[in-house]
Coordinates of C-alpha atoms in Angstrom, one line a residue:
M225 CA -10.1 55.2 -20.1
N226 CA -7.2 57.7 -20.5
D227 CA -5.0 56.0 -17.9
L228 CA -5.6 53.0 -20.0
N229 CA -4.9 54.5 -23.2
F230 CA -1.9 56.4 -22.1
N231 CA -0.4 53.4 -20.4
F232 CA -0.9 50.8 -23.2
A233 CA 2.0 52.3 -25.3
L234 CA 4.2 50.4 -22.7
F235 CA 3.2 47.2 -24.7
D236 CA 5.0 48.4 -27.8
S237 CA 8.2 47.1 -26.6
F238 CA 6.8 43.4 -26.3
P239 CA 7.3 40.8 -29.1
E240 CA 3.8 39.4 -28.7
M241 CA 0.6 41.3 -30.3
F242 CA -1.7 43.1 -27.5
F243 CA -5.3 44.3 -27.6
L244 CA -7.1 46.3 -25.6
V245 CA -10.7 44.9 -26.0
N246 CA -14.0 46.6 -24.5
S247 CA -16.9 44.1 -23.2
H248 CA -18.5 43.8 -26.9
G249 CA -15.4 42.4 -28.0
K250 CA -14.3 45.6 -30.1
I251 CA -10.6 46.7 -30.1
V252 CA -9.7 50.0 -28.5
R253 CA -6.2 49.8 -28.6
M254 CA -3.4 47.6 -29.9
N255 CA 0.2 47.7 -29.6
S256 CA 2.6 48.4 -32.6
V257 CA 3.4 44.5 -33.3
A258 CA -0.5 44.0 -33.4
L259 CA -0.7 47.2 -35.9
T260 CA 1.9 46.0 -38.1
T261 CA 0.9 42.4 -38.1
L262 CA -2.6 43.3 -39.0
K263 CA -1.5 46.3 -41.2
Q264 CA -4.0 48.4 -39.5
H265 CA -4.0 52.3 -38.6
T266 CA -4.6 53.6 -35.2
D267 CA -8.1 55.4 -36.2
E268 CA -9.3 51.8 -37.3
T269 CA -11.5 49.6 -35.3
E270 CA -12.3 46.1 -35.6
I271 CA -14.2 43.5 -33.9
F272 CA -11.1 41.1 -32.2
F273 CA -13.2 37.8 -32.7
D274 CA -13.5 38.4 -36.3
Y275 CA -9.8 37.2 -36.9
I276 CA -10.2 34.2 -35.1
E277 CA -11.1 31.1 -37.0
L278 CA -14.8 30.3 -37.8
C279 CA -15.0 27.1 -36.3
D280 CA -13.3 28.6 -33.0
R281 CA -15.1 31.9 -32.8
N282 CA -18.3 31.0 -30.9
N283 CA -16.1 28.9 -28.0
S284 CA -13.7 32.1 -28.0
E285 CA -16.6 34.3 -27.1
I286 CA -17.8 32.4 -24.6
I287 CA -14.4 31.8 -22.9
F288 CA -13.8 36.1 -23.4
S289 CA -17.4 36.6 -21.6
D290 CA -16.7 34.1 -19.1
A291 CA -13.2 35.7 -18.2
L292 CA -14.8 39.3 -17.7
K293 CA -18.0 37.9 -15.9
N294 CA -15.8 36.1 -13.2
S295 CA -13.0 38.3 -13.4
C296 CA -10.5 35.6 -13.9
S297 CA -7.5 35.2 -16.6
K298 CA -8.4 32.6 -19.4
E299 CA -6.3 30.8 -22.0
L300 CA -7.0 29.4 -25.2
E301 CA -5.5 28.2 -28.6
T302 CA -6.7 28.4 -31.5
R303 CA -5.7 30.2 -35.1
L304 CA -6.1 33.6 -36.5
F305 CA -7.0 34.5 -40.2
I306 CA -4.6 37.3 -40.9
N307 CA -3.8 38.5 -44.4
R308 CA -5.1 35.6 -46.0
N309 CA -3.3 33.2 -43.9
F310 CA -3.8 31.2 -40.9
I311 CA -1.7 31.7 -38.1
N312 CA -1.4 29.4 -34.7
V313 CA -1.6 31.4 -31.7
K314 CA -2.2 31.1 -27.9
I315 CA -4.4 33.7 -26.5
T316 CA -4.4 35.0 -22.9
I317 CA -7.2 37.0 -21.7
V318 CA -6.7 39.3 -18.5
P319 CA -9.9 41.2 -17.4
I320 CA -9.3 44.7 -16.3
K321 CA -11.6 47.8 -15.3
D322 CA -11.6 51.4 -15.7
S323 CA -11.5 53.2 -12.5
N324 CA -12.9 56.3 -14.2
E325 CA -15.9 54.7 -16.4
N326 CA -16.4 51.5 -14.7
E327 CA -16.3 49.7 -17.6
S328 CA -15.3 46.2 -18.3
F329 CA -12.4 45.6 -20.8
A330 CA -9.7 42.7 -21.3
L331 CA -6.2 42.9 -21.9
I332 CA -5.4 40.1 -25.0
S333 CA -2.0 38.8 -25.6
V334 CA -1.6 36.9 -28.9
R335 CA 1.5 34.9 -29.0
D336 CA 2.4 33.3 -32.1
I337 CA 3.1 29.7 -31.8
S338 CA 3.1 28.2 -35.4
E339 CA 6.9 27.4 -34.8
E340 CA 6.1 25.5 -31.8
K341 CA 3.0 23.8 -33.4
R342 CA 5.5 22.9 -36.4
K343 CA 8.2 21.2 -34.0
E344 CA 5.2 19.5 -31.9
A345 CA 4.0 18.0 -35.4
E346 CA 7.4 17.0 -36.4
L347 CA 8.0 15.3 -33.0
I348 CA 4.3 13.5 -33.2
R349 CA 5.4 12.2 -36.8
F350 CA 8.9 11.0 -35.6
L351 CA 7.2 9.4 -32.6
N352 CA 4.5 7.7 -34.9
V353 CA 7.5 6.4 -37.0
A354 CA 9.6 5.1 -34.3
E355 CA 6.8 3.3 -32.4
N356 CA 5.5 1.8 -35.5
S357 CA 9.3 0.9 -36.8
V358 CA 10.3 -3.0 -37.7
N359 CA 13.8 -1.7 -36.5
P360 CA 14.5 -1.4 -32.8
I361 CA 15.5 2.2 -31.8
E362 CA 16.8 3.3 -28.7
I363 CA 17.9 7.0 -27.6
T364 CA 20.3 7.6 -24.9
D365 CA 21.7 10.7 -23.0
L366 CA 25.1 11.9 -23.0
N367 CA 25.9 9.4 -20.2
G368 CA 24.7 6.5 -22.6
K369 CA 21.9 6.0 -20.2
I370 CA 18.6 4.9 -22.2
I371 CA 16.0 7.4 -22.0
Y372 CA 13.4 5.9 -24.8
V373 CA 13.1 2.7 -26.8
N374 CA 10.7 1.6 -29.0
R375 CA 8.1 -1.3 -29.3
A376 CA 10.3 -3.2 -31.8
F377 CA 13.1 -2.9 -29.3
E378 CA 11.2 -4.5 -26.4
V379 CA 10.2 -7.5 -28.8
A380 CA 13.8 -7.8 -30.0
S381 CA 15.6 -7.7 -26.7
G382 CA 12.9 -9.5 -24.6
Y383 CA 13.1 -6.7 -22.3
S384 CA 10.2 -4.2 -21.1
K385 CA 10.7 -0.2 -21.6
E386 CA 10.4 0.1 -17.3
E387 CA 13.3 -2.6 -17.4
L388 CA 15.6 -0.6 -19.8
L389 CA 14.7 3.1 -19.2
G390 CA 17.7 4.7 -17.0
K391 CA 20.0 1.8 -17.8
N392 CA 23.4 1.6 -20.0
P393 CA 23.0 -0.7 -23.3
R394 CA 25.6 -2.8 -21.9
V395 CA 22.6 -4.6 -19.6
F396 CA 22.1 -6.5 -22.7
G397 CA 25.4 -6.8 -24.1
S398 CA 27.1 -10.2 -24.9
G399 CA 30.7 -9.0 -23.6
K400 CA 32.3 -10.8 -26.6
L401 CA 33.4 -7.5 -28.1
P402 CA 36.8 -6.1 -27.1
S403 CA 36.8 -2.5 -25.2
S404 CA 38.9 -1.2 -28.1
F405 CA 35.7 -2.0 -30.3
W406 CA 33.5 0.5 -28.1
D407 CA 36.4 2.9 -27.4
K408 CA 36.5 3.6 -31.0
M409 CA 32.5 3.7 -31.2
W410 CA 32.5 6.3 -28.5
A411 CA 35.1 8.2 -29.9
T412 CA 33.4 8.6 -33.4
I413 CA 29.8 9.5 -31.6
S414 CA 31.7 12.1 -29.3
S415 CA 33.0 13.9 -32.0
G416 CA 29.7 14.4 -33.7
K417 CA 30.1 11.6 -36.4
V418 CA 27.7 8.7 -37.1
W419 CA 28.9 5.4 -36.5
V420 CA 27.6 2.0 -38.0
G421 CA 29.0 -1.6 -36.9
E422 CA 27.7 -5.2 -36.5
V423 CA 27.1 -6.3 -32.5
E424 CA 25.9 -9.1 -30.9
N425 CA 23.9 -8.7 -28.1
R426 CA 22.0 -11.1 -25.5
K427 CA 18.2 -11.0 -24.9
K428 CA 16.9 -11.3 -21.7
N429 CA 16.3 -14.9 -22.1
G430 CA 20.1 -15.4 -22.9
E431 CA 19.6 -15.8 -26.8
P432 CA 22.0 -14.1 -29.1
F433 CA 20.5 -11.1 -31.0
Y434 CA 22.9 -9.7 -33.7
T435 CA 22.3 -6.5 -35.3
Q436 CA 24.0 -3.9 -37.6
L437 CA 23.8 -1.1 -35.3
L438 CA 23.7 2.8 -36.3
I439 CA 24.4 5.3 -33.9
S440 CA 23.8 9.2 -34.6
P441 CA 24.8 12.1 -32.0
I442 CA 21.8 14.3 -31.2
I443 CA 23.2 17.8 -32.1
E444 CA 21.6 20.8 -30.9
K445 CA 21.3 24.4 -32.3
D446 CA 24.6 25.6 -30.8
G447 CA 26.3 22.6 -32.2
K448 CA 26.8 20.6 -28.8
V449 CA 26.0 16.8 -28.6
S450 CA 22.7 16.5 -26.5
G451 CA 22.2 12.6 -26.7
Y452 CA 22.5 9.9 -29.2
F453 CA 20.1 8.2 -31.7
A454 CA 20.6 4.5 -32.4
I455 CA 18.9 2.0 -34.8
H456 CA 19.3 -1.8 -35.0
R457 CA 18.9 -3.6 -38.2
D458 CA 18.3 -7.5 -37.1
L459 CA 21.0 -9.7 -38.7
T460 CA 19.5 -13.0 -36.9
E461 CA 17.9 -14.1 -40.0
K462 CA 21.2 -13.0 -42.4
R463 CA 23.3 -15.0 -40.0
T464 CA 21.1 -18.2 -40.1
L465 CA 20.9 -17.9 -43.8
E466 CA 24.8 -17.5 -44.2
R467 CA 25.6 -20.5 -41.8
Q468 CA 22.7 -22.5 -44.0
L469 CA 24.7 -21.3 -47.0
I470 CA 28.2 -22.3 -45.4
H471 CA 26.6 -25.6 -44.7
T472 CA 25.3 -26.2 -47.9
Q473 CA 28.7 -25.3 -49.6
K474 CA 30.1 -27.8 -47.3
M475 CA 28.0 -30.6 -48.3
E476 CA 28.7 -29.6 -51.8
S477 CA 32.2 -29.8 -51.3
I478 CA 32.1 -32.9 -49.5
G479 CA 29.7 -34.4 -52.1
T480 CA 32.3 -33.9 -54.9
L481 CA 35.1 -35.3 -52.6
A482 CA 33.0 -38.1 -52.1
A483 CA 32.8 -39.0 -55.8
G484 CA 36.5 -39.1 -55.6
I485 CA 36.7 -41.3 -53.0
A486 CA 34.4 -43.8 -54.4
H487 CA 36.5 -43.9 -57.8
E488 CA 39.9 -44.3 -56.0
V489 CA 39.0 -46.5 -53.1
G490 CA 36.2 -48.6 -54.7
N491 CA 38.6 -50.2 -57.8
P492 CA 41.1 -51.3 -55.2
L493 CA 38.5 -52.7 -52.8
A494 CA 36.9 -54.5 -55.3
S495 CA 40.3 -55.9 -56.5
I496 CA 40.9 -57.1 -52.6
S497 CA 37.6 -58.5 -52.5
A498 CA 38.4 -60.8 -55.4
L499 CA 41.5 -61.7 -53.9
V500 CA 40.1 -62.7 -50.6
Q501 CA 37.4 -65.1 -52.5
V502 CA 40.3 -66.6 -54.2
A503 CA 42.3 -67.3 -51.1
Q504 CA 39.2 -68.5 -49.5
R505 CA 38.7 -71.4 -52.0
S506 CA 42.1 -72.0 -52.2
S507 CA 42.9 -72.5 -48.3
K508 CA 41.5 -75.6 -46.3
D509 CA 42.9 -73.9 -43.0
P510 CA 40.2 -73.3 -40.9
F511 CA 41.7 -70.4 -38.9
V512 CA 43.0 -68.8 -42.4
N513 CA 39.5 -69.1 -43.5
E514 CA 38.0 -67.6 -40.5
K515 CA 40.4 -64.4 -40.7
L516 CA 39.7 -64.1 -44.4
S517 CA 35.7 -64.1 -43.7
L518 CA 36.4 -61.2 -41.2
V519 CA 38.3 -59.5 -43.9
K520 CA 35.5 -60.1 -46.2
S521 CA 33.0 -58.7 -43.7
Q522 CA 35.0 -55.5 -43.1
I523 CA 35.3 -55.2 -47.2
T524 CA 31.6 -55.2 -47.2
R525 CA 31.0 -52.5 -44.4
I526 CA 33.6 -50.2 -46.3
S527 CA 31.8 -51.1 -49.7
K528 CA 28.4 -50.0 -47.8
I529 CA 30.0 -46.9 -46.7
I530 CA 31.1 -45.8 -50.4
R531 CA 27.7 -46.5 -51.7
D532 CA 26.1 -44.1 -49.2
L533 CA 28.6 -41.7 -50.3
V534 CA 28.0 -42.4 -54.1
D535 CA 24.2 -42.0 -53.4
F536 CA 24.8 -38.6 -52.1
S537 CA 27.2 -37.3 -54.4
R538 CA 25.9 -37.7 -57.6
P539 CA 22.2 -37.3 -58.8
S540 CA 20.0 -40.1 -58.5
N541 CA 18.5 -42.0 -61.8
Y542 CA 15.1 -42.4 -60.6
E543 CA 12.5 -41.0 -62.0
L544 CA 9.9 -38.8 -60.0
E545 CA 6.3 -40.4 -59.2
L546 CA 3.5 -39.3 -57.3
T547 CA 4.0 -40.9 -54.1
D548 CA 1.6 -41.5 -51.1
V549 CA 3.8 -40.3 -48.1
N550 CA 1.4 -41.6 -45.6
K551 CA 1.8 -45.0 -47.1
V552 CA 5.4 -44.6 -47.1
I553 CA 5.5 -43.3 -43.5
T554 CA 3.8 -46.6 -42.4
E555 CA 5.5 -49.1 -44.1
A556 CA 8.9 -47.5 -42.5
V557 CA 7.3 -47.7 -39.1
E558 CA 6.3 -51.6 -39.9
I559 CA 10.0 -52.4 -40.9
T560 CA 11.4 -50.5 -37.7
R561 CA 8.8 -52.1 -35.3
V562 CA 9.9 -55.7 -36.1
G563 CA 13.6 -54.8 -34.7
T564 CA 14.6 -56.6 -31.5
K565 CA 15.5 -53.1 -30.2
A566 CA 11.9 -51.6 -31.0
K567 CA 10.1 -54.4 -29.0
D568 CA 9.6 -52.1 -25.8
I569 CA 8.8 -48.9 -27.9
T570 CA 5.3 -47.9 -28.6
F571 CA 5.0 -46.3 -31.9
E572 CA 2.4 -43.4 -32.3
T573 CA 1.2 -42.4 -35.6
N574 CA -1.2 -39.5 -36.4
L575 CA -1.5 -38.9 -40.1
S576 CA -3.7 -36.5 -41.8
D577 CA -6.2 -37.6 -44.3
S578 CA -5.7 -34.5 -46.5
I579 CA -2.1 -35.2 -47.6
P580 CA -1.9 -34.7 -51.3
M581 CA 0.4 -36.9 -53.4
L582 CA 3.9 -35.6 -54.0
P583 CA 6.4 -36.0 -56.9
L584 CA 9.1 -37.9 -54.9
I585 CA 11.6 -41.0 -55.3
A586 CA 9.6 -43.3 -53.1
D587 CA 12.7 -45.3 -52.0
Q588 CA 14.7 -42.6 -51.2
I589 CA 12.0 -40.9 -48.9
Q590 CA 11.5 -43.9 -47.0
Q591 CA 15.4 -44.2 -46.5
V592 CA 15.3 -40.8 -44.8
F593 CA 12.1 -42.1 -42.8
L594 CA 14.0 -45.2 -41.9
N595 CA 17.4 -43.6 -41.2
I596 CA 15.6 -41.0 -38.3
L597 CA 13.2 -44.0 -36.9
L598 CA 16.6 -46.2 -36.5
N599 CA 18.3 -43.7 -34.9
A600 CA 15.4 -42.8 -32.5
V601 CA 15.2 -46.5 -31.7
D602 CA 19.0 -46.7 -31.1
A603 CA 18.9 -43.4 -29.2
I604 CA 16.2 -45.1 -26.5
S605 CA 17.9 -48.5 -26.5
E606 CA 20.9 -46.8 -24.8
K607 CA 18.8 -45.4 -22.1
K608 CA 19.5 -46.7 -18.4
E609 CA 16.1 -46.3 -17.5
K610 CA 13.2 -47.3 -19.4
H611 CA 9.7 -46.0 -19.1
N612 CA 6.7 -45.5 -21.2
E613 CA 9.3 -45.2 -24.1
K614 CA 7.7 -44.2 -27.4
I615 CA 8.4 -42.7 -31.0
S616 CA 5.6 -40.4 -32.3
I617 CA 5.2 -39.6 -36.0
T618 CA 2.9 -36.9 -37.5
S619 CA 2.1 -35.7 -40.7
E620 CA 0.1 -32.5 -41.8
A621 CA -0.2 -30.1 -44.9
D622 CA -1.2 -26.7 -45.4
P623 CA -1.5 -24.9 -49.0
D624 CA 2.5 -24.8 -49.4
W625 CA 4.2 -27.4 -47.3
L626 CA 4.0 -30.8 -46.3
T627 CA 5.5 -31.4 -42.6
I628 CA 6.5 -34.7 -41.1
T629 CA 7.2 -34.9 -37.6
F630 CA 9.2 -37.6 -35.6
V631 CA 9.3 -37.1 -31.8
D632 CA 11.3 -39.6 -29.4
T633 CA 11.6 -39.9 -25.9
G634 CA 15.3 -40.7 -26.1
P635 CA 18.1 -39.3 -24.1
G636 CA 18.2 -36.2 -26.6
I637 CA 21.3 -34.5 -28.1
K638 CA 23.7 -32.3 -26.5
D639 CA 23.5 -28.5 -27.8
E640 CA 27.2 -28.7 -29.0
N641 CA 26.3 -31.6 -31.4
L642 CA 23.2 -30.1 -32.7
T643 CA 25.4 -28.2 -35.4
K644 CA 26.9 -31.3 -36.3
I645 CA 24.1 -33.7 -36.8
F646 CA 24.0 -33.7 -40.5
E647 CA 27.8 -33.8 -41.3
P648 CA 29.3 -36.9 -42.5
F649 CA 30.8 -39.6 -40.3
F650 CA 29.6 -37.5 -37.3
T651 CA 28.0 -40.0 -35.0
T652 CA 27.3 -40.1 -31.1
K653 CA 27.2 -43.8 -31.4
K654 CA 30.2 -46.0 -30.2
E655 CA 32.6 -47.4 -32.6
G656 CA 31.5 -49.9 -35.2
K657 CA 27.8 -49.1 -34.2
G658 CA 27.2 -46.6 -37.0
T659 CA 28.9 -45.1 -39.8
G660 CA 27.6 -41.3 -39.4
L661 CA 26.3 -41.2 -42.9
G662 CA 22.6 -41.7 -42.0
L663 CA 21.7 -38.2 -41.6
W664 CA 24.0 -36.6 -43.9
V665 CA 22.4 -38.9 -47.0
S666 CA 19.1 -37.8 -45.7
Y667 CA 19.8 -34.4 -45.5
G668 CA 21.0 -34.5 -49.0
I669 CA 17.9 -36.7 -50.2
V670 CA 15.3 -34.1 -48.9
K671 CA 17.2 -31.3 -50.2
S672 CA 17.1 -32.7 -53.6
F673 CA 13.2 -32.5 -53.4
Q674 CA 13.5 -29.1 -52.5
G675 CA 12.7 -29.6 -48.7
D676 CA 14.2 -29.1 -45.6
I677 CA 15.2 -31.5 -42.3
K678 CA 15.6 -30.0 -38.9
V679 CA 16.3 -30.8 -35.5
K680 CA 15.4 -29.7 -32.2
S681 CA 16.5 -31.4 -28.9
K682 CA 17.2 -31.1 -25.4
L683 CA 19.3 -33.3 -23.2
N684 CA 17.3 -35.7 -21.3
E685 CA 13.8 -34.5 -23.0
G686 CA 14.1 -36.2 -26.5
T687 CA 14.7 -35.4 -29.9
T688 CA 12.5 -34.0 -32.6
F689 CA 13.4 -34.1 -36.5
I690 CA 10.9 -31.8 -38.6
I691 CA 10.8 -32.7 -42.4
K692 CA 9.2 -30.2 -45.0
L693 CA 8.1 -31.1 -48.3
P694 CA 7.2 -28.3 -50.7
I695 CA 3.3 -29.0 -52.2
H696 CA 3.5 -28.2 -55.9
N697 CA 0.0 -27.3 -57.2

């Protein structure tokens, strides 16, 4: 025992607390750090386990006894209650024996891990926030290789975590931004500053992925950058809304222009039409009358275009009335069905019985349905090979929206034309076969009812028009 007492002074130079404890748990000796921490005197004796948090005390005594019995070291983490405060500690129990008295003792080291626990708690909190964040998050090392992505990043990019770890973020880059853009970004974050910019990436399936990207350097205590933390804010919806706003503004501008055209062209056209009629009555020459009839038919065609423009550019004078949309759809289908081009086309309707009456202008909404149906018939008639051609119309409702869907088996629409489909005078039909105003007018009518109209199409796979009208309770 004397040898142990003498040698124990060696532990006074250690930063941890050291205790010499006998087999009954009584503290025989402690180093200077322990004396200072516990505020004890050397002639005072304590039971070591009295300092351990009550809920862990029984388990720690069992571990202590097992270490002495089997002569093997043991470790545990717990909390000590010292000076009315709890301290997170890691305890190491090393059994030893006094060669003179053949009595069992244990050398117990106690290391304060409060700071480690604090950092661990912070890390867990960060991980929970990162994993549950709706914003895509990535962390890279100094070389730009990805070492972490959260679940939102996997969903947004379409890549799995396993596919991204160890890769450079350029794996999902669009390649549209110049190298000078990225050079400036690297210069900013390498200097320890935060960089913010808008970027376009590509999902795994090739779709664009627009984000506002914030990259912050991860700086260690010594001031050196050890990696980079990046968070994305999805701008896809913002870009879509911007495009819709631009399109709406363009429609408003063209509507204003249409009113002017109707005024400036309508009056001279009426005069020309009157002069043609006078000339027809005055002339007996068959050739002249034939040409005048041709002029008159072209004037009629121009007048129809002007009427469509006026219908779109000025508010309707019709009053809203409760309308049975299913009945209007059925009437539009019957009108379309009698056309010569539609004789080999099957019309399928699946109309929900739970559709409520909606405040609409029946003639206008019927015009929308007819425009879509006639376009579908024209598209199918242009196919070189026809087989089981059909047009399907469905209606369904939820508490907020009525949805009408038109699906045809036509040749589809090219991708580059999809964004132009509702623009005035745009048509894929041959010259003289269409004015290019039908869908433009339809767009204006649906919007006037606070609804929406969209088109989905793939070349050689048909076209789908979706009309959504609000259900006002």
